[in-house]
């Protein structure tokens, strides 16, 4: 009886679990893992799913998560700081410097015009001047959500694009400074002397962070060498110290986080430390911030309130119109054409990172109402969809005003200038079943280019160099290299086998290729299998991301020497990726084969437009001065992937371009079109990845990639 009474006295399990902070944290992890994947399968951005999850699980839904809990507040604040830090970290300082004056000019236009329009909207709806100016500052910033799309189109070097990217620094810094002043005025007794003191403190603080952290970061990274762990900790300490310093002088911590990102930008660069820093935020803290933001949304109240709907409509229309007017001013002053003007407008339209962060800070400070918060969330959803969509339509008309350097060097004998080193192709060998075809492919390319191949075998390192496992790995690698050398001798091509002991396969391949000054890496197809590959990618993903030269990922169903017909799909006719064409042409000349360029247009395309497309392709090919120009084929079809699949039935090889867009360390975002082609093509495939290009985005990278993929495919 005593035991029964003790059991009855125990609290219900649900109450016990409700008091445990680990329970909501576990729920958050499940939401972050599952919800974005489901929404991306529905062709919706993952961040929309996180917001929706917050609505469903919040106080206006199932009331499972509480926005006032200490754990939720802490994680959300870290996510908020991380979001603004990544915004500063991703800004391209070099591009800003190249067109500093025009970037500042357009930055002033795209900041001041939306600021005035937003302030006017606030006054219309009865907000005081302080809150109205803050609403205007929410209009002023912008998020480069469509940058990966611009990068894929090959028009990053267009002056209008560079100016828009550079203007991001001005708009984000300006919007955050306005936020700091408005919140400080709202929380304290306002006086002119206090305002002057705050501005002076802000200027001194900004100089200390930007100059001091920049110097400290470069010195620390120089002295710490390859110690990525300490470098990672230094970056985290920098962002949180800057945030604490901002609060000490009476401004919002997100201002300090953004300035810290700008300060350590050059020191961090695009190396593995940046990948780790961004990865931690993208995978954990930033998604939690979006979920917490969803907890604040009261959908029933929003739908029932006519005033909220009207305010939201004014916010959305006001932002879109004001950003267009700013781009129009840039057109009139800097004489940009309409394609460039519309591209600048569409790139500066999306409002995500800085806008959401500043809105939440203003709401928590009591300066903005829940109606404004709901309106800005709708603004984010509309602009993050409309901006990339418009970019995908208008940016194809851009041309690069700067000469771009071709990454895939054509055979040395075709160039007017002689090269000191021969055309070098690195061929990693691991699988004995696919090794022969890889060596044959590389040999054909090297022989046609009067170059050499470097068969590369990687033996995984151990702590002790006399470990039996290492000895076995070295012996296996030596056998593979001996077989590769025999194949190359049969094909009469120069080969220099290389055995490397390294910590990991991908890093070993990338480092050896750089040391050999390779022009191309030829790898076998690697299918994703297992949990580790899905979470962190495989060897090929990591090599594609890290290599300094093009990487040809091949799936060969027969000997490359038998390839007679090669198909190269081409999407963008204005600034196409020419590397796949050159690659196919070299292989075709080695086999006396024929190359066909395929362009797929809409089924309703008129015959005159088809003729224009054909003439554009002919003009592009003529500039390459190829001895045996490829054939040109234009197909009208409603489905790009199906059109390519139907055409590929008559070909031995399909060469696909692959632009790198990172979703997580080791993983690459691949469009639905490319994925479908890779699964269904029955002939041989080569996916040619270009060297890394810097991606500028202040969103979680998975969200950015999902939005870009939703708007268009890689092919």
XYZ file of N, CA and C in Angstrom, residues 391-591:
603
model
N 14.823 38.175 -61.257
C 16.237 38.065 -61.630
C 16.454 36.994 -62.691
N 15.789 35.862 -62.512
C 15.961 34.764 -63.472
C 15.474 35.141 -64.863
N 14.545 36.103 -64.953
C 14.011 36.501 -66.257
C 14.827 37.613 -66.908
N 15.316 38.573 -66.118
C 15.948 39.755 -66.703
C 17.461 39.660 -66.773
N 18.081 38.865 -65.893
C 19.547 38.830 -65.856
C 20.143 38.125 -67.064
N 19.339 37.326 -67.768
C 19.875 36.618 -68.939
C 20.234 37.591 -70.054
N 19.749 38.836 -69.972
C 20.082 39.820 -70.986
C 21.331 40.618 -70.675
N 21.999 40.309 -69.559
C 23.181 41.060 -69.170
C 24.407 40.596 -69.945
N 25.357 41.481 -70.071
C 26.671 41.134 -70.621
C 27.724 41.621 -69.645
N 28.827 40.913 -69.566
C 29.911 41.299 -68.679
C 30.683 42.470 -69.261
N 30.793 43.551 -68.499
C 31.580 44.696 -68.934
C 33.060 44.504 -68.638
N 33.359 43.465 -67.846
C 34.759 43.164 -67.579
C 35.098 41.859 -68.259
N 36.282 41.749 -68.807
C 36.711 40.512 -69.452
C 36.924 39.463 -68.393
N 36.287 38.324 -68.529
C 36.432 37.247 -67.562
C 37.512 36.294 -68.029
N 38.228 35.736 -67.073
C 39.301 34.804 -67.369
C 38.745 33.410 -67.486
N 39.018 32.758 -68.577
C 38.543 31.388 -68.750
C 39.286 30.467 -67.810
N 38.518 29.572 -67.170
C 39.123 28.704 -66.169
C 39.647 27.428 -66.774
N 38.991 26.948 -67.812
C 39.423 25.700 -68.426
C 40.300 26.049 -69.612
N 41.617 25.915 -69.443
C 42.553 26.310 -70.484
C 42.450 25.363 -71.668
N 42.316 25.932 -72.845
C 42.258 25.106 -74.046
C 43.638 24.523 -74.306
N 43.769 23.495 -75.109
C 45.072 22.867 -75.321
C 46.158 23.884 -75.598
N 47.355 23.696 -75.021
C 48.422 24.695 -75.153
C 48.775 25.045 -76.589
N 48.710 24.080 -77.495
C 49.116 24.389 -78.862
C 48.118 25.298 -79.550
N 46.893 25.445 -78.988
C 45.901 26.325 -79.602
C 46.075 27.776 -79.141
N 46.787 27.972 -78.046
C 46.930 29.308 -77.505
C 48.026 30.074 -78.234
N 47.867 31.359 -78.295
C 48.865 32.181 -78.960
C 50.138 32.292 -78.153
N 50.015 32.178 -76.801
C 51.179 32.278 -75.952
C 51.576 30.889 -75.486
N 52.858 30.668 -75.373
C 53.342 29.377 -74.927
C 53.245 29.296 -73.407
N 52.983 28.095 -72.930
C 52.896 27.870 -71.502
C 54.154 27.164 -71.030
N 54.574 27.483 -69.808
C 55.787 26.900 -69.253
C 55.568 25.456 -68.811
N 54.372 25.133 -68.368
C 54.097 23.790 -67.867
C 53.092 23.103 -68.788
N 53.197 21.782 -68.940
C 52.275 21.066 -69.822
C 50.878 20.986 -69.221
N 49.907 20.731 -70.090
C 48.527 20.543 -69.664
C 48.474 19.286 -68.780
N 48.094 19.442 -67.515
C 48.176 18.364 -66.529
C 46.788 17.941 -66.075
N 46.540 16.634 -66.125
C 45.267 16.075 -65.695
C 45.530 15.102 -64.552
N 44.955 15.353 -63.398
C 45.074 14.465 -62.245
C 43.917 13.478 -62.257
N 44.240 12.187 -62.111
C 43.220 11.128 -62.139
C 43.291 10.339 -60.836
N 42.435 10.628 -59.865
C 42.420 9.823 -58.641
C 41.945 8.397 -58.957
N 42.702 7.403 -58.510
C 42.345 5.999 -58.748
C 42.070 5.335 -57.412
N 40.971 4.609 -57.356
C 40.607 3.906 -56.127
C 39.886 2.603 -56.440
N 38.967 2.668 -57.413
C 38.157 1.503 -57.767
C 38.775 0.796 -58.976
N 39.252 -0.436 -58.823
C 39.876 -1.143 -59.955
C 38.926 -1.369 -61.125
N 37.585 -1.439 -60.850
C 36.618 -1.704 -61.913
C 36.468 -0.506 -62.862
N 36.572 0.711 -62.333
C 36.381 1.906 -63.168
C 37.690 2.561 -63.568
N 38.799 2.050 -63.072
C 40.091 2.698 -63.270
C 40.484 2.793 -64.742
N 40.256 1.736 -65.513
C 40.703 1.730 -66.900
C 40.024 2.815 -67.723
N 38.686 2.944 -67.590
C 37.972 3.959 -68.359
C 38.413 5.373 -67.965
N 38.693 5.592 -66.667
C 39.146 6.910 -66.228
C 40.495 7.254 -66.856
N 41.410 6.299 -66.832
C 42.731 6.537 -67.424
C 42.600 6.772 -68.927
N 41.715 6.034 -69.580
C 41.510 6.235 -71.020
C 40.973 7.634 -71.309
N 39.993 8.079 -70.518
C 39.432 9.412 -70.710
C 40.506 10.483 -70.532
N 41.258 10.386 -69.431
C 42.303 11.377 -69.174
C 43.388 11.322 -70.240
N 43.722 10.123 -70.705
C 44.773 9.982 -71.716
C 44.360 10.601 -73.038
N 43.111 10.406 -73.434
C 42.635 11.013 -74.676
C 42.735 12.536 -74.613
N 42.307 13.101 -73.479
C 42.360 14.550 -73.328
C 43.799 15.054 -73.293
N 44.664 14.332 -72.554
C 46.058 14.772 -72.436
C 46.810 14.637 -73.758
N 46.561 13.564 -74.491
C 47.247 13.365 -75.763
C 46.838 14.428 -76.766
N 45.568 14.768 -76.794
C 45.103 15.790 -77.714
C 45.656 17.157 -77.332
N 45.907 17.365 -76.033
C 46.413 18.648 -75.548
C 47.921 18.655 -75.407
N 48.582 17.566 -75.820
C 50.029 17.431 -75.675
C 50.442 17.641 -74.216
N 49.683 17.026 -73.332
C 49.934 17.169 -71.909
C 50.312 15.857 -71.265
N 50.076 15.776 -69.972
C 50.421 14.591 -69.199
C 49.299 14.286 -68.214
N 49.294 13.047 -67.727
C 48.339 12.661 -66.698
C 49.115 12.296 -65.440
N 48.459 12.527 -64.306
C 49.043 12.179 -63.010
C 48.081 11.236 -62.302
N 48.228 9.908 -62.478
C 47.414 8.979 -61.686
C 47.743 9.166 -60.206
N 46.720 9.376 -59.398
C 46.907 9.718 -57.988
C 46.215 8.685 -57.108
N 46.967 8.145 -56.161
C 46.405 7.219 -55.181
C 46.616 7.801 -53.795
N 45.553 7.775 -52.979
C 45.602 8.326 -51.635
C 45.579 7.182 -50.624
N 46.573 7.163 -49.753
C 46.598 6.225 -48.633
C 46.259 7.003 -47.364
N 45.248 6.546 -46.643
C 44.796 7.269 -45.456
C 45.845 7.193 -44.360
N 46.180 8.358 -43.775
C 47.223 8.439 -42.762
C 46.742 7.914 -41.416
N 47.677 7.440 -40.618
C 47.431 7.020 -39.250
C 48.408 7.761 -38.341
N 48.132 7.706 -37.038
C 48.996 8.407 -36.083
C 50.422 7.864 -36.120
N 50.549 6.537 -36.303
C 51.865 5.912 -36.381
C 52.118 5.485 -37.822
N 53.256 5.936 -38.349
C 53.563 5.639 -39.735
C 53.922 4.167 -39.974
N 54.119 3.398 -38.880
C 54.397 1.976 -39.040
C 53.162 1.117 -38.783
N 51.974 1.753 -38.799
C 50.736 1.010 -38.562
C 50.500 0.000 -39.680
N 50.073 -1.228 -39.342
C 49.820 -2.242 -40.375
C 48.772 -1.799 -41.385
N 47.756 -1.036 -40.906
C 46.709 -0.584 -41.821
C 47.274 0.362 -42.875
N 48.201 1.220 -42.466
C 48.807 2.137 -43.427
C 49.645 1.382 -44.448
N 50.379 0.380 -43.976
C 51.201 -0.408 -44.888
C 50.346 -1.114 -45.923
N 49.198 -1.660 -45.492
C 48.291 -2.323 -46.433
C 47.713 -1.339 -47.427
N 47.371 -0.132 -46.943
C 46.814 0.889 -47.832
C 47.847 1.343 -48.858
N 49.098 1.472 -48.447
C 50.158 1.883 -49.371
C 50.374 0.824 -50.445
N 50.387 -0.434 -50.034
C 50.576 -1.508 -51.009
C 49.439 -1.557 -52.025
N 48.225 -1.380 -51.542
C 47.076 -1.368 -52.465
C 47.200 -0.200 -53.443
N 47.590 0.969 -52.950
C 47.738 2.145 -53.802
C 48.821 1.932 -54.846
N 49.912 1.282 -54.454
C 50.992 1.022 -55.407
C 50.540 0.094 -56.526
N 49.699 -0.889 -56.183
C 49.178 -1.789 -57.218
C 48.282 -1.034 -58.190
N 47.445 -0.139 -57.676
C 46.572 0.652 -58.536
C 47.385 1.558 -59.465
N 48.443 2.160 -58.925
C 49.268 3.049 -59.739
C 50.031 2.277 -60.807
N 50.480 1.071 -60.473
C 51.177 0.259 -61.473
C 50.251 -0.097 -62.624
N 48.993 -0.417 -62.300
C 48.024 -0.726 -63.348
C 47.724 0.522 -64.183
N 47.607 1.694 -63.534
C 47.349 2.935 -64.262
C 48.497 3.267 -65.200
N 49.726 3.041 -64.749
C 50.879 3.315 -65.579
C 50.900 2.400 -66.811
N 50.489 1.152 -66.613
C 50.427 0.218 -67.749
C 49.397 0.671 -68.766
N 48.231 1.121 -68.303
C 47.190 1.609 -69.224
C 47.700 2.808 -70.016
N 48.377 3.737 -69.349
C 48.838 4.954 -70.022
C 49.912 4.643 -71.071
N 50.733 3.647 -70.802
C 51.754 3.273 -71.787
C 51.126 2.715 -73.049
N 50.057 1.943 -72.877
C 49.350 1.411 -74.035
C 48.786 2.547 -74.881
N 48.320 3.592 -74.207
C 47.718 4.727 -74.904
C 48.758 5.755 -75.336
N 50.029 5.493 -75.023
C 51.138 6.343 -75.463
C 50.978 7.789 -74.993
N 50.782 7.947 -73.693
C 50.683 9.275 -73.099
C 51.608 9.326 -71.892
N 52.185 10.500 -71.644
C 53.098 10.659 -70.512
C 52.320 10.565 -69.202
N 52.796 9.734 -68.292
C 52.138 9.548 -67.004
C 53.174 9.607 -65.890
N 52.818 10.290 -64.800
C 53.675 10.398 -63.619
C 52.872 9.990 -62.396
N 52.873 8.703 -62.066
C 52.064 8.238 -60.918
C 52.498 8.921 -59.628
N 51.512 9.171 -58.765
C 51.782 9.869 -57.511
C 51.053 9.167 -56.372
N 51.799 8.788 -55.339
C 51.227 8.207 -54.127
C 51.309 9.251 -53.022
N 50.172 9.500 -52.372
C 50.135 10.519 -51.323
C 49.506 9.934 -50.067
N 50.113 10.214 -48.929
C 49.542 9.832 -47.629
C 48.910 11.083 -47.043
N 47.609 11.020 -46.803
C 46.896 12.198 -46.326
C 45.817 11.786 -45.339
N 45.282 12.796 -44.609
C 44.278 12.517 -43.591
C 42.964 12.056 -44.192
N 42.617 12.563 -45.363
C 41.345 12.226 -45.986
C 41.516 12.244 -47.495
N 40.641 11.507 -48.202
C 40.748 11.377 -49.647
C 40.532 12.721 -50.340
N 39.456 13.428 -49.984
C 39.122 14.664 -50.687
C 40.221 15.710 -50.534
N 40.673 15.917 -49.291
C 41.735 16.900 -49.072
C 43.017 16.491 -49.784
N 43.321 15.198 -49.782
C 44.521 14.727 -50.472
C 44.470 14.990 -51.959
N 43.292 14.758 -52.570
C 43.144 15.004 -54.005
C 43.283 16.491 -54.318
N 42.625 17.335 -53.533
C 42.667 18.780 -53.779
C 44.074 19.328 -53.600
N 44.762 18.888 -52.553
C 46.106 19.407 -52.289
C 47.105 18.933 -53.343
N 47.032 17.641 -53.674
C 47.955 17.114 -54.687
C 47.727 17.795 -56.036
N 46.484 18.050 -56.395
C 46.179 18.718 -57.662
C 46.748 20.127 -57.689
N 46.655 20.803 -56.560
C 47.221 22.158 -56.506
C 48.740 22.115 -56.604
N 49.357 21.152 -55.925
C 50.813 21.029 -55.973
C 51.314 20.690 -57.375
N 50.528 19.897 -58.099
C 50.903 19.515 -59.464
C 50.507 20.569 -60.491
N 49.875 21.661 -60.024
C 49.410 22.725 -60.917
C 48.504 22.145 -62.009
N 47.558 21.322 -61.577
C 46.689 20.608 -62.510
C 45.746 21.565 -63.223
N 45.449 21.263 -64.485
C 44.459 22.007 -65.255
C 43.078 21.374 -65.183
N 43.032 20.096 -64.804
C 41.771 19.366 -64.780
C 41.918 18.155 -63.867
N 40.824 17.823 -63.157
C 40.739 16.594 -62.363
C 39.657 15.726 -62.978
N 39.971 14.470 -63.274
C 39.003 13.531 -63.828
C 38.726 12.468 -62.771
N 37.460 12.389 -62.320
C 37.080 11.457 -61.251
C 35.951 10.550 -61.711
N 35.842 9.408 -61.073
C 34.735 8.505 -61.337
C 33.499 8.914 -60.567
N 32.364 8.399 -61.025
C 31.081 8.737 -60.408
C 31.001 8.205 -58.989
N 30.504 9.017 -58.064
C 30.332 8.582 -56.681
C 28.900 8.765 -56.253
N 28.185 7.684 -56.007
C 26.787 7.768 -55.597
C 26.705 7.980 -54.094
N 25.723 8.766 -53.681
C 25.537 9.010 -52.255
C 24.867 7.809 -51.605
N 25.535 7.234 -50.638
C 24.956 6.113 -49.914
C 25.280 6.273 -48.449
N 24.336 5.861 -47.614
C 24.584 5.876 -46.185
C 24.287 7.223 -45.555
N 24.143 7.210 -44.216
C 23.785 8.404 -43.476
C 24.890 9.460 -43.526
N 26.147 9.020 -43.393
C 27.252 9.976 -43.385
C 27.334 10.742 -44.692
N 27.150 10.039 -45.802
C 27.220 10.716 -47.104
C 26.100 11.721 -47.259
N 24.926 11.412 -46.729
C 23.794 12.338 -46.875
C 23.980 13.581 -46.017
N 24.581 13.422 -44.852
C 24.750 14.559 -43.966
C 25.967 15.398 -44.351
N 27.058 14.779 -44.678
C 28.303 15.511 -44.881
C 28.857 15.406 -46.289
N 28.129 14.747 -47.203
C 28.595 14.635 -48.562
C 29.623 13.535 -48.720
N 30.081 13.305 -49.930
C 31.080 12.281 -50.186
C 32.350 12.914 -50.709
N 33.287 12.076 -51.123
C 34.588 12.567 -51.559
C 34.449 13.514 -52.749
N 33.596 13.149 -53.707
C 33.449 13.972 -54.911
C 32.886 15.346 -54.569
N 31.898 15.400 -53.690
C 31.349 16.693 -53.284
C 32.438 17.599 -52.714
N 33.262 17.038 -51.841
C 34.302 17.840 -51.198
C 35.387 18.273 -52.180
N 35.732 17.413 -53.130
C 36.718 17.798 -54.142
C 36.145 18.893 -55.036
N 34.883 18.744 -55.462
C 34.236 19.774 -56.282
C 34.250 21.122 -55.575
N 34.054 21.094 -54.274
C 33.963 22.351 -53.533
C 35.328 23.003 -53.314
N 36.370 22.173 -53.117
C 37.648 22.714 -52.669
C 38.683 22.885 -53.769
N 38.513 22.253 -54.925
C 39.586 22.234 -55.917
C 39.794 23.602 -56.557
N 41.021 23.824 -57.061
C 41.375 25.099 -57.679
C 41.137 25.080 -59.184
N 40.850 23.907 -59.755
C 40.698 23.773 -61.205
C 39.400 23.031 -61.509
N 38.969 22.986 -62.770
C 37.749 22.248 -63.103
C 37.854 20.773 -62.728
N 36.701 20.196 -62.394
C 36.624 18.779 -62.033
C 35.602 18.112 -62.946
N 36.035 17.071 -63.663
C 35.147 16.310 -64.537
C 34.739 15.033 -63.813
N 33.480 14.981 -63.368
C 32.951 13.794 -62.700
C 32.299 12.923 -63.766
N 32.809 11.708 -63.946
C 32.410 10.884 -65.088
C 31.678 9.628 -64.637
N 30.687 9.243 -65.407
C 30.065 7.921 -65.297
C 30.107 7.312 -66.698
N 31.065 6.455 -66.916
C 31.333 5.915 -68.250
C 30.783 4.499 -68.357
N 29.877 4.292 -69.291
C 29.275 2.972 -69.481
C 30.033 2.148 -70.511
N 30.933 2.788 -71.252
C 31.785 2.087 -72.210
C 33.102 2.837 -72.344
N 34.019 2.261 -73.094
C 35.328 2.883 -73.250
C 35.203 4.263 -73.903
N 35.884 5.271 -73.376
C 35.840 6.608 -73.996
C 36.321 6.608 -75.440
N 37.134 5.625 -75.809
C 37.629 5.559 -77.189
C 36.508 5.257 -78.182
N 35.356 4.757 -77.688
C 34.232 4.441 -78.566
C 33.234 5.584 -78.711
N 33.467 6.663 -77.989
C 32.527 7.790 -78.025
C 32.630 8.502 -79.372
N 31.489 8.604 -80.084
C 31.446 9.233 -81.396
C 30.494 10.421 -81.467
N 29.498 10.448 -80.597
C 28.521 11.548 -80.616
C 28.399 12.104 -79.204
N 28.624 13.422 -79.068
C 28.640 14.077 -77.755
C 27.585 15.174 -77.735
N 26.774 15.194 -76.703
C 25.708 16.189 -76.554
C 26.055 17.131 -75.402
N 25.950 18.442 -75.657
C 26.227 19.459 -74.634
C 25.016 20.380 -74.520
N 24.161 20.209 -73.498
C 23.043 21.144 -73.299
C 23.554 22.522 -72.882
N 23.002 23.575 -73.474
C 23.389 24.951 -73.173
C 22.132 25.715 -72.812
N 22.167 26.395 -71.659
C 20.968 27.123 -71.225
C 21.024 28.606 -71.568
N 21.994 29.314 -70.987
C 22.055 30.764 -71.149
C 22.799 31.112 -72.432
N 22.106 31.761 -73.362
C 22.697 32.074 -74.658
C 23.519 33.356 -74.641
N 23.309 34.209 -73.632
C 24.020 35.478 -73.607
C 25.423 35.320 -73.040
N 25.524 34.656 -71.881
C 26.832 34.416 -71.269
C 26.903 32.952 -70.860
N 27.021 32.053 -71.818
C 26.991 30.633 -71.504
C 28.280 30.157 -70.841
N 28.195 29.016 -70.191
C 29.378 28.367 -69.663
C 30.040 27.597 -70.792
N 31.208 28.056 -71.231
C 31.851 27.492 -72.410
C 32.773 26.327 -72.085
N 33.092 26.133 -70.808
C 34.010 25.059 -70.455
C 33.525 23.684 -70.911
N 32.226 23.328 -70.737
C 31.763 22.024 -71.236
C 31.919 21.882 -72.753
N 31.743 22.991 -73.485
C 31.903 22.946 -74.938
C 33.361 22.656 -75.292
N 34.275 23.325 -74.621
C 35.695 23.098 -74.897
C 36.098 21.671 -74.529
N 35.616 21.207 -73.375
C 35.920 19.842 -72.947
C 35.439 18.838 -73.987
N 34.197 19.006 -74.431
C 33.635 18.086 -75.423
C 34.395 18.159 -76.731
N 34.830 19.355 -77.106
C 35.538 19.513 -78.378
C 36.895 18.809 -78.360
N 37.615 18.908 -77.228
C 38.910 18.227 -77.123
C 38.719 16.721 -77.258
N 37.718 16.184 -76.552
C 37.466 14.744 -76.614
C 37.029 14.330 -78.018
N 36.208 15.170 -78.639
C 35.734 14.848 -79.991
C 36.878 14.805 -80.994
N 37.805 15.733 -80.907
C 38.935 15.743 -81.831
C 39.834 14.533 -81.616
N 39.920 14.060 -80.366
C 40.739 12.874 -80.103
C 40.127 11.624 -80.736
N 38.789 11.588 -80.832
C 38.084 10.411 -81.371
C 37.515 10.644 -82.769
